[in-house]
PDB file of C-alpha atoms in Angstrom:
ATOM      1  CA  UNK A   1       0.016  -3.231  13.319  1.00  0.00           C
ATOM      2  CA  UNK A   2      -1.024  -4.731   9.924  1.00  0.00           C
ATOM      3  CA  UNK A   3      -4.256  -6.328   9.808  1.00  0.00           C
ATOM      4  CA  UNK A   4      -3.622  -8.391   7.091  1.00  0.00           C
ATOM      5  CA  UNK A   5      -1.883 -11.801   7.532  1.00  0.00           C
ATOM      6  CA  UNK A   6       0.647 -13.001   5.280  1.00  0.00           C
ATOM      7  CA  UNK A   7       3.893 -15.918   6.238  1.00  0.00           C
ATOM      8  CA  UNK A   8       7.236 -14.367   7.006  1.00  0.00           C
ATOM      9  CA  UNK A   9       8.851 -16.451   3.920  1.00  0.00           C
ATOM     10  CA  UNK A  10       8.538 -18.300   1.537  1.00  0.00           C
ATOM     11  CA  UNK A  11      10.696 -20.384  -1.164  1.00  0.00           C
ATOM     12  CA  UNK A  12      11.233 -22.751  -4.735  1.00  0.00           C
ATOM     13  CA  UNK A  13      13.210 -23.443  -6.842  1.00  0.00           C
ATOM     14  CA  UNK A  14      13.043 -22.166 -10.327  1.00  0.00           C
ATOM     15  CA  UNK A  15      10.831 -23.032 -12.720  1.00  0.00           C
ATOM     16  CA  UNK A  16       8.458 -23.860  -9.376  1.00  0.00           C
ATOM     17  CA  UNK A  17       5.008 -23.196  -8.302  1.00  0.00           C
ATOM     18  CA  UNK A  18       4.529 -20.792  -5.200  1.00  0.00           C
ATOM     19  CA  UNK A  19       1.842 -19.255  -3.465  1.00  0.00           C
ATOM     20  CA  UNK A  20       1.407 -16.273  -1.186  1.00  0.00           C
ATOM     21  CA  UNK A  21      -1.603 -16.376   1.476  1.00  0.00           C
ATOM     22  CA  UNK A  22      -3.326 -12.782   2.545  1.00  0.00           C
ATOM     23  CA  UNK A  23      -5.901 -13.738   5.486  1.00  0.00           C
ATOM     24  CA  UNK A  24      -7.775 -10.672   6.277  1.00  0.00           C
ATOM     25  CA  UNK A  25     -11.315 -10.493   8.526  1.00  0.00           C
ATOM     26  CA  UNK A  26     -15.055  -9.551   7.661  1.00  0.00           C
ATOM     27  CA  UNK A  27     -13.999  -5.693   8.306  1.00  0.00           C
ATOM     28  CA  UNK A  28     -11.763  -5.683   4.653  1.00  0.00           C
ATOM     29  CA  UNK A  29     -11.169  -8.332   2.534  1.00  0.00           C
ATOM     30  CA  UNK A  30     -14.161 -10.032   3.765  1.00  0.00           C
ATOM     31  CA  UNK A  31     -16.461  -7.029   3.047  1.00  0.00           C
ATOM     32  CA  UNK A  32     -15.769  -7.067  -0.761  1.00  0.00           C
ATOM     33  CA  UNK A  33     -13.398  -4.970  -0.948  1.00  0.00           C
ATOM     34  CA  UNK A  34     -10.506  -5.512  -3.586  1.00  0.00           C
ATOM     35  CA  UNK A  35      -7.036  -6.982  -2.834  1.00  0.00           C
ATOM     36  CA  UNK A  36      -4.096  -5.838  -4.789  1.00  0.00           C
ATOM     37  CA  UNK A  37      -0.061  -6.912  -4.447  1.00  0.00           C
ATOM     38  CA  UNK A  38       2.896  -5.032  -4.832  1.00  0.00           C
ATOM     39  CA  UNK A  39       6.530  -6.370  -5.333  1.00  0.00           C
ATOM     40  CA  UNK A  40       9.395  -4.673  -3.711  1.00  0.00           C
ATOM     41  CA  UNK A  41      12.969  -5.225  -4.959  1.00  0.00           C
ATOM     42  CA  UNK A  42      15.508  -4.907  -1.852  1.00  0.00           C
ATOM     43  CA  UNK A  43      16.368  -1.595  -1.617  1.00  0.00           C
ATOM     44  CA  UNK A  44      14.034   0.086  -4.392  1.00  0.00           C
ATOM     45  CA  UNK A  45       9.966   1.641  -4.276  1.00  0.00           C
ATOM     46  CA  UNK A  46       7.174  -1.152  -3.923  1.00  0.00           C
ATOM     47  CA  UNK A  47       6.037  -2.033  -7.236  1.00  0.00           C
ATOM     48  CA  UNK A  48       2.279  -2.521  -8.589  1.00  0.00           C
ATOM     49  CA  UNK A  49       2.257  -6.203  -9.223  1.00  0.00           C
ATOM     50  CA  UNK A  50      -1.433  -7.024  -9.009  1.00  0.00           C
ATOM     51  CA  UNK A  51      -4.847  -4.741  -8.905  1.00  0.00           C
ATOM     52  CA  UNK A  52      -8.511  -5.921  -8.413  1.00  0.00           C
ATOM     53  CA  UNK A  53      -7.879  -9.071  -6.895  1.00  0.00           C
ATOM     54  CA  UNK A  54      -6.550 -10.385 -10.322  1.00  0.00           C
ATOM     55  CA  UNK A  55      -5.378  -8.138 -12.644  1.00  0.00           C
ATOM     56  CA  UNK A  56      -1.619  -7.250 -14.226  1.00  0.00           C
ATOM     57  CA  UNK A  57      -0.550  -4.020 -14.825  1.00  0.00           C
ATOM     58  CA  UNK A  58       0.721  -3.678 -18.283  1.00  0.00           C
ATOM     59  CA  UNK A  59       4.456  -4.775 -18.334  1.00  0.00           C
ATOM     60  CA  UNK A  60       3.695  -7.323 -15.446  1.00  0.00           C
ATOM     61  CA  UNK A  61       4.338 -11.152 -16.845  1.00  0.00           C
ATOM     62  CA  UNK A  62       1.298 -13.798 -16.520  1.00  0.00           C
ATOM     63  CA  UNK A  63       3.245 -15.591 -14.461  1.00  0.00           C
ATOM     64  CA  UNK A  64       1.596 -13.419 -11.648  1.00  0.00           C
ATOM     65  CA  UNK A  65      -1.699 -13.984 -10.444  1.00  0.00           C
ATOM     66  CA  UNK A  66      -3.830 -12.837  -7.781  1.00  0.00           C
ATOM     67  CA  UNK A  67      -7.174 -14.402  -6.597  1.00  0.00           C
ATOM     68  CA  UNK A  68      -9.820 -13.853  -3.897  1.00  0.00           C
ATOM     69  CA  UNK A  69     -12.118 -15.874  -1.423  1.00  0.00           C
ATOM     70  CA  UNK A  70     -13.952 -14.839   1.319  1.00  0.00           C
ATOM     71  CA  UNK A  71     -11.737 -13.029   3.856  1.00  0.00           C
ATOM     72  CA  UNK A  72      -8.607 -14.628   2.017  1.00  0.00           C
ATOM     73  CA  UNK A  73      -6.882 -13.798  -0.468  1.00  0.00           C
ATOM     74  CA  UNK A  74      -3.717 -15.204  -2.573  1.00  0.00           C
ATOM     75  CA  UNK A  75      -0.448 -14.695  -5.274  1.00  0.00           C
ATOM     76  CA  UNK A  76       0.858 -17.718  -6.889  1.00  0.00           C
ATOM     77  CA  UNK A  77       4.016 -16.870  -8.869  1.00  0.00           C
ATOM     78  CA  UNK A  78       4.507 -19.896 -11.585  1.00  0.00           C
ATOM     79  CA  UNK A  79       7.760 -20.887 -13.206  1.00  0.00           C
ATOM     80  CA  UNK A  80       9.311 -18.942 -10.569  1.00  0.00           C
ATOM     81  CA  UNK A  81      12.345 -17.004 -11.537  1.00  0.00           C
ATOM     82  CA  UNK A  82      16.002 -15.365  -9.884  1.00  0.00           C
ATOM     83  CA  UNK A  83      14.406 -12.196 -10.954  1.00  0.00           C
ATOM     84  CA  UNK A  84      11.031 -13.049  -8.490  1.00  0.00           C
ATOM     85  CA  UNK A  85      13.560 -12.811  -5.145  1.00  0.00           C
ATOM     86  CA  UNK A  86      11.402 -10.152  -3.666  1.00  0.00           C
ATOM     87  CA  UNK A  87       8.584  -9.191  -0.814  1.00  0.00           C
ATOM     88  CA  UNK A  88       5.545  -9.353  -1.387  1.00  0.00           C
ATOM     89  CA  UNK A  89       2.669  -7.083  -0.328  1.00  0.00           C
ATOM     90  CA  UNK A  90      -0.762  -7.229  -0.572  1.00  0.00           C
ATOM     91  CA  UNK A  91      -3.163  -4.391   0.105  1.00  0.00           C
ATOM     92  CA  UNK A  92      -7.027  -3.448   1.041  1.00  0.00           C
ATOM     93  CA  UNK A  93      -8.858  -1.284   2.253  1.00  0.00           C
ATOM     94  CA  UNK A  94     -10.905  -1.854   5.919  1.00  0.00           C
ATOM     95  CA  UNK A  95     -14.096   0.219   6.822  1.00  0.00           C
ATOM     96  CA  UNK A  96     -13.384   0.096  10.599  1.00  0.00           C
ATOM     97  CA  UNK A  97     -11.962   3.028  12.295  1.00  0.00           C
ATOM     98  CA  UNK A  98     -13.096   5.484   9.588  1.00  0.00           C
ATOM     99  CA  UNK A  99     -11.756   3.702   6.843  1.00  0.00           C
ATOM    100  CA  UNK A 100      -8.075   3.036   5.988  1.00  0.00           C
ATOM    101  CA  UNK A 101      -6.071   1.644   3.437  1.00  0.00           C
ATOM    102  CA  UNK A 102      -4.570  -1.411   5.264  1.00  0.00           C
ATOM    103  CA  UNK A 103      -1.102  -3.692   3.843  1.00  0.00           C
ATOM    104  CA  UNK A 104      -0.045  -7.010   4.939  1.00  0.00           C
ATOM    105  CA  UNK A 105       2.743  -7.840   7.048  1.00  0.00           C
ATOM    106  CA  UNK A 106       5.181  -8.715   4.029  1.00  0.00           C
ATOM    107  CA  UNK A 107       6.415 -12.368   2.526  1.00  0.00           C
ATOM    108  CA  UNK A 108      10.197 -12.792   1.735  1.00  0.00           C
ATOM    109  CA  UNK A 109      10.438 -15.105  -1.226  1.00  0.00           C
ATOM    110  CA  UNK A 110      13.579 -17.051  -1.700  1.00  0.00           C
ATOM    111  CA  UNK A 111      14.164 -18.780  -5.003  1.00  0.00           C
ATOM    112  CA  UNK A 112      16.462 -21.280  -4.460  1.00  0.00           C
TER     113      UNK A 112
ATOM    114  CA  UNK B   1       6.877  11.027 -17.833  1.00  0.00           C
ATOM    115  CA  UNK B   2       4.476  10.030 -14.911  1.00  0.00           C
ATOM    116  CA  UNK B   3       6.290  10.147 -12.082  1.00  0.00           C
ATOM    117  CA  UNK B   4       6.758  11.360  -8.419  1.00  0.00           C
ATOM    118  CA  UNK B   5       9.866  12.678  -7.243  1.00  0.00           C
ATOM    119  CA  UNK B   6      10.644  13.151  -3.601  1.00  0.00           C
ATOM    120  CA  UNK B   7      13.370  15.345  -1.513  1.00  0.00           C
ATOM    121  CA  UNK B   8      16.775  13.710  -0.729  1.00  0.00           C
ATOM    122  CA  UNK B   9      17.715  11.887   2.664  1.00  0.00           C
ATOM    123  CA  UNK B  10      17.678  14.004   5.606  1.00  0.00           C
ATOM    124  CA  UNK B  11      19.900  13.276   9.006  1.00  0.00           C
ATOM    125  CA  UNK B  12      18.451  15.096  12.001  1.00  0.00           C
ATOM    126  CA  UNK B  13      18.508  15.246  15.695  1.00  0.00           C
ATOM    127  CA  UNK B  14      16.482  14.133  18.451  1.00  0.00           C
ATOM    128  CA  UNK B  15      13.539  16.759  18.701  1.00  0.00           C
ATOM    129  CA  UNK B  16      14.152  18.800  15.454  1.00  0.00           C
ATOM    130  CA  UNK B  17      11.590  18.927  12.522  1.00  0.00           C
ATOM    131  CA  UNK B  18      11.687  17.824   8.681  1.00  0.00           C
ATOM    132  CA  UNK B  19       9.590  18.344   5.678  1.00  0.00           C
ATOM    133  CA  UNK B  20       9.726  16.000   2.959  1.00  0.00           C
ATOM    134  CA  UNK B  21       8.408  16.976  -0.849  1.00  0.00           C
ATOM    135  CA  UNK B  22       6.752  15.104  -3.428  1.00  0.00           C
ATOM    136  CA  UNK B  23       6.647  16.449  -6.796  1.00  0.00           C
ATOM    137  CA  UNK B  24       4.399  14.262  -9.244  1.00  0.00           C
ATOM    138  CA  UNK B  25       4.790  15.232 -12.851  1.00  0.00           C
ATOM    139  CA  UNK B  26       2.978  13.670 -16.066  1.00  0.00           C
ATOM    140  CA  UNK B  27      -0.507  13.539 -14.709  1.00  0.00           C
ATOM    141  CA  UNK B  28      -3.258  16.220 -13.595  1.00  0.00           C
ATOM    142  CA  UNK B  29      -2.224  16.433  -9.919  1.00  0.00           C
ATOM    143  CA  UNK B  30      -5.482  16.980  -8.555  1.00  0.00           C
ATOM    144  CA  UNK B  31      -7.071  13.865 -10.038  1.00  0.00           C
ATOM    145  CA  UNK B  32      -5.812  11.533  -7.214  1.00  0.00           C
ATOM    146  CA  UNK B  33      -5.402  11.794  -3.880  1.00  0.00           C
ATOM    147  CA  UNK B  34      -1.472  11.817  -2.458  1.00  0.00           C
ATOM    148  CA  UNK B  35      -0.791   9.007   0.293  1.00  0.00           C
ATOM    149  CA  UNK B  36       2.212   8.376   2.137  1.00  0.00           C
ATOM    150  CA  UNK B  37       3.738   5.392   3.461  1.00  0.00           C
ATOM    151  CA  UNK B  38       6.388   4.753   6.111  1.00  0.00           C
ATOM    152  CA  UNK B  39       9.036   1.750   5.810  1.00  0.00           C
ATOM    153  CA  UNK B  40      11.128   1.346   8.837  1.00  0.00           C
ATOM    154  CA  UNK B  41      14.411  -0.445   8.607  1.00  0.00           C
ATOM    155  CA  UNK B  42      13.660  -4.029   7.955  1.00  0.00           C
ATOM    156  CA  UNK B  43      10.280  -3.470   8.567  1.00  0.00           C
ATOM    157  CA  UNK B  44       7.212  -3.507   6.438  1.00  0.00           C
ATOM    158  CA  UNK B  45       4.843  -1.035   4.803  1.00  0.00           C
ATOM    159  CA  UNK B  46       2.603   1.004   7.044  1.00  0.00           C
ATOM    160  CA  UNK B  47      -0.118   3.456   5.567  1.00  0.00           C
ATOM    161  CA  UNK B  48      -0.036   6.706   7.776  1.00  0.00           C
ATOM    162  CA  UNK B  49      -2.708   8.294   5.600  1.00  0.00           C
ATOM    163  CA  UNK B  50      -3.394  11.015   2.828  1.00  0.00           C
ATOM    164  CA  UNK B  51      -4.415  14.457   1.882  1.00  0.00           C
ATOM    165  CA  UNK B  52      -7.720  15.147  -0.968  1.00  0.00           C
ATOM    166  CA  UNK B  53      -5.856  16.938  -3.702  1.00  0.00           C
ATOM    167  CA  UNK B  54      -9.009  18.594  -4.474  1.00  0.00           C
ATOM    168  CA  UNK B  55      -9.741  19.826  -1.207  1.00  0.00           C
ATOM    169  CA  UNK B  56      -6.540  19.854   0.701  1.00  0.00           C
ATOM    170  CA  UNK B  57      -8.428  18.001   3.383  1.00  0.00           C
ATOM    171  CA  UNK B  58      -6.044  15.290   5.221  1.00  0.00           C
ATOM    172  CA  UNK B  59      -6.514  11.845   7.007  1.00  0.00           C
ATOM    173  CA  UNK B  60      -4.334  10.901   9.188  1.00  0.00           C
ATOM    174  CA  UNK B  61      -4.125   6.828  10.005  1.00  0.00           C
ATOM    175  CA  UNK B  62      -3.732   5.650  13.911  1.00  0.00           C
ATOM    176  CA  UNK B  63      -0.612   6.640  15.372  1.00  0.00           C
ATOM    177  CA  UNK B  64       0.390   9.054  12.883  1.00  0.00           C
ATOM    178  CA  UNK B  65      -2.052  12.369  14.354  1.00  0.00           C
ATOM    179  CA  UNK B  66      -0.241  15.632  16.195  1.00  0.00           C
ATOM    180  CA  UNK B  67       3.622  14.938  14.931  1.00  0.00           C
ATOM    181  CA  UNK B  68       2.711  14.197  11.211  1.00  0.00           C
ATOM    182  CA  UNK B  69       1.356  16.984   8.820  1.00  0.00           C
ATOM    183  CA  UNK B  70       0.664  16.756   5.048  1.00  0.00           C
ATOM    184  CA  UNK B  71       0.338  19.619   3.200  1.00  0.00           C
ATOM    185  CA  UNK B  72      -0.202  20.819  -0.573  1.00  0.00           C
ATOM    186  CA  UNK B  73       0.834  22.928  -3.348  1.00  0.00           C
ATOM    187  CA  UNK B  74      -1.201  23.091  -5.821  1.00  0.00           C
ATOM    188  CA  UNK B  75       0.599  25.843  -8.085  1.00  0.00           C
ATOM    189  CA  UNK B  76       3.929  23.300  -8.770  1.00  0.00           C
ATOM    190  CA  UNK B  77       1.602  19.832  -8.103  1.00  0.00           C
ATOM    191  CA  UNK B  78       3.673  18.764  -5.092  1.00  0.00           C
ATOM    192  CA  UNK B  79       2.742  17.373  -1.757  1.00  0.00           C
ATOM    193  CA  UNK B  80       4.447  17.435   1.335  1.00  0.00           C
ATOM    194  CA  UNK B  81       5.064  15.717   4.669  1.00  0.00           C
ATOM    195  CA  UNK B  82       6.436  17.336   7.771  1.00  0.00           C
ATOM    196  CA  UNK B  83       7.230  15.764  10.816  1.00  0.00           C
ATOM    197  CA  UNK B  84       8.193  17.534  14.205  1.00  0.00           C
ATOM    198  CA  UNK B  85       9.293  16.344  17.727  1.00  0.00           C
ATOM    199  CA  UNK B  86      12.168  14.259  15.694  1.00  0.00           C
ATOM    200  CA  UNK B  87      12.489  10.769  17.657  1.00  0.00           C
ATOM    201  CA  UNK B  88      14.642   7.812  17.137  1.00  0.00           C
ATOM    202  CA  UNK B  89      11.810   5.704  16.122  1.00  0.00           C
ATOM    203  CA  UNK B  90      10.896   7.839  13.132  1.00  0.00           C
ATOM    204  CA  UNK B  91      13.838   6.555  11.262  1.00  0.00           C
ATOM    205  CA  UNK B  92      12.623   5.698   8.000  1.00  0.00           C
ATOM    206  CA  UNK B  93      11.892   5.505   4.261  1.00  0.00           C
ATOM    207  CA  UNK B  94       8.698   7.671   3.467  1.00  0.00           C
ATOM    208  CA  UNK B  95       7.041   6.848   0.434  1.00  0.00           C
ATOM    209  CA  UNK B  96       4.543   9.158  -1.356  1.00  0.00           C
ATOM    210  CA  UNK B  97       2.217   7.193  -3.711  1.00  0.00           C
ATOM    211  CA  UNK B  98      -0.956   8.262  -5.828  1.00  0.00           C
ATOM    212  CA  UNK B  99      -3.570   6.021  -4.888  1.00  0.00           C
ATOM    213  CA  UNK B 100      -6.483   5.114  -6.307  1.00  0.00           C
ATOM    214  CA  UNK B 101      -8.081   2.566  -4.425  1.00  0.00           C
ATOM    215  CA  UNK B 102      -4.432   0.539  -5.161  1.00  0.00           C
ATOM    216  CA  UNK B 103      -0.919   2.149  -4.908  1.00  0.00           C
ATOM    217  CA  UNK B 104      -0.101   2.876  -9.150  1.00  0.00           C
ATOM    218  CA  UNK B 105       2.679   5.058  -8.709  1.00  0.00           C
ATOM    219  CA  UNK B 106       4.807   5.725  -5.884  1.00  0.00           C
ATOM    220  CA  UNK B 107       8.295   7.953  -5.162  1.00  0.00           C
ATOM    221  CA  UNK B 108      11.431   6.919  -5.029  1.00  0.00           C
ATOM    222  CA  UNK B 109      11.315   7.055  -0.686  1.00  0.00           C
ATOM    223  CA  UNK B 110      13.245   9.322   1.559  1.00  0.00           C
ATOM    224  CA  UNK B 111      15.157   8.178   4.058  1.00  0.00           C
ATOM    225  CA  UNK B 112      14.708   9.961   7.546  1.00  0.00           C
ATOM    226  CA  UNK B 113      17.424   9.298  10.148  1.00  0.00           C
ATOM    227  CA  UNK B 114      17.063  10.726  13.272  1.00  0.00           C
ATOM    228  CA  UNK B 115      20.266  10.404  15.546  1.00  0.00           C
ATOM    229  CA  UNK B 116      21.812  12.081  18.147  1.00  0.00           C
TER     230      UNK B 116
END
C-alpha cells in the first residue's frame, strides 16, 4: 500500500500547463527527505525524470520540474507534449518501519 | 554501456519456484546497492526491498519476507531474485534498479506469470 498520494489522472491539451500532486506525511516527505519522479512509457522500464526534489537528469527537457513543501510535493510538465502521455511516479524514502524506499500510487496523464 | 540486464519471461505453475538475474554492466557493481521492484498488471510500482552489494546483507520491505530471496554474485556483478511457493498473485514485472537514494538505472523488467 503506497504511502504516498498522488490523483489517478490527469490531462491538457498540448502546449498546456499541468501539475502532478505527491502528498506524503511527517514520517517521509515531511521529514526532509528528498522527492524524486520517474516517467514510465506504457509498456517500457520507469524512467528517471526528476532527482532531489528539483533536478533533471541530463537528457531530461526543462519542461519538467519538480518542487517541494512541507509533506507535499509536486511535477508540473509545461508546454505539454504527445510525447508526455505517460505515468508518473514520484518517490521517497520514510523512516518508519526501519526505513524504506516508498513510491506513489501513480498519475495517468492524458494529453488531449 | 551502463546498464542492467535481466533474465527473460518465465511461465510457471502454482507452487513452483523462479530465480530472476540481473546483470549490471558499465559501472563498479559494488558501489550501489541492487533494489528490486514489483509491477503487477495494471498496477503500480511497489519497492520489495534490496541487498548491500558490499556486504551481501538484504532488506526485505513488508510483505515481501519468507517467499522472496535476493542474492549476489559478485565474481560476474549480477544480482538475483528468487521466489518460491509460486502463487497467482505473484504475476508480475520485476524490476531491478541501482539506487542511490533515487532509482538512476533500472532493467528492462521480467515478467513472472504464474498459471495453472
Amino acid at each position: 500500500q503506497s504511502v504516498l498520494t498522488q490523483p489517478p489522472s490527469v490531462s491538457g491539451a498540448p502546449g498546456q500547463r499541468v501539475t502532478i500532486s505527491c502528498t506524503g506525511s511527517s514520517s517521509n516527505i515531511g521529514a526532509d527527505y528528498d522527492v524524486h519522479w520517474y516517467q514510465q512509457l506504457p509498456g517500457i522500464a520507469p524512467k528517471l525524470l526528476i532527482y532531489g526534489n528539483n533536478n533533471r537528469p541530463s537528457g531530461v527537457p526543462d519542461r519538467f520540474s519538480g518542487s517541494k513543501s512541507g509533506t507535499s510535493a509536486s511535477l508540473a510538465i509545461t508546454g505539454l507534449q504527445a510525447e508526455d502521455e505517460a505515468d508518473y511516479y514520484c518517490q521517497s524514502y520514510d523512516k518508519s518501519l526501519s526505513g524504506s524506499y516508498v513510491f506513489g500510487t501513480g498519475t495517468k496523464v492524458t494529453v488531449l | 554501456q551502463v546498464q542492467l540486464v535481466q533474465s527473460g519471461s518465465e511461465l510457471k505453475k502454482p507452487g513452483a519456484s523462479v530465480k530472476v538475474s540481473c546483470k549490471a554492466s558499465g559501472y563498479t557493481f559494488t558501489n550501489s546497492n541492487m533494489n528490486w521492484v514489483r509491477q503487477a498488471p495494471g498496477q503500480g510500482l511497489e519497492w520489495m526491498g534490496q541487498i548491500s552489494t558490499n556486504t551481501g546483507n538484504p532488506t526485505y520491505a513488508q510483505g515481501f519476507t519468507g517467499r522472496f530471496v535476493f542474492s549476489l554474485d559478485t565474481s560476474v556483478s549480477t544480482a538475483y531474485l528468487q521466489i518460491s511457493s509460486l502463487k497467482a498473485e505473484d504475476t508480475a514485472v520485476y524490476y531491478c534498479a541501482r539506487v542511490n537514494w533515487y532509482f538512476d538505472l533500472w532493467g528492462r523488467g521480467t515478467l513472472v506469470a504464474v498459471s495453472s
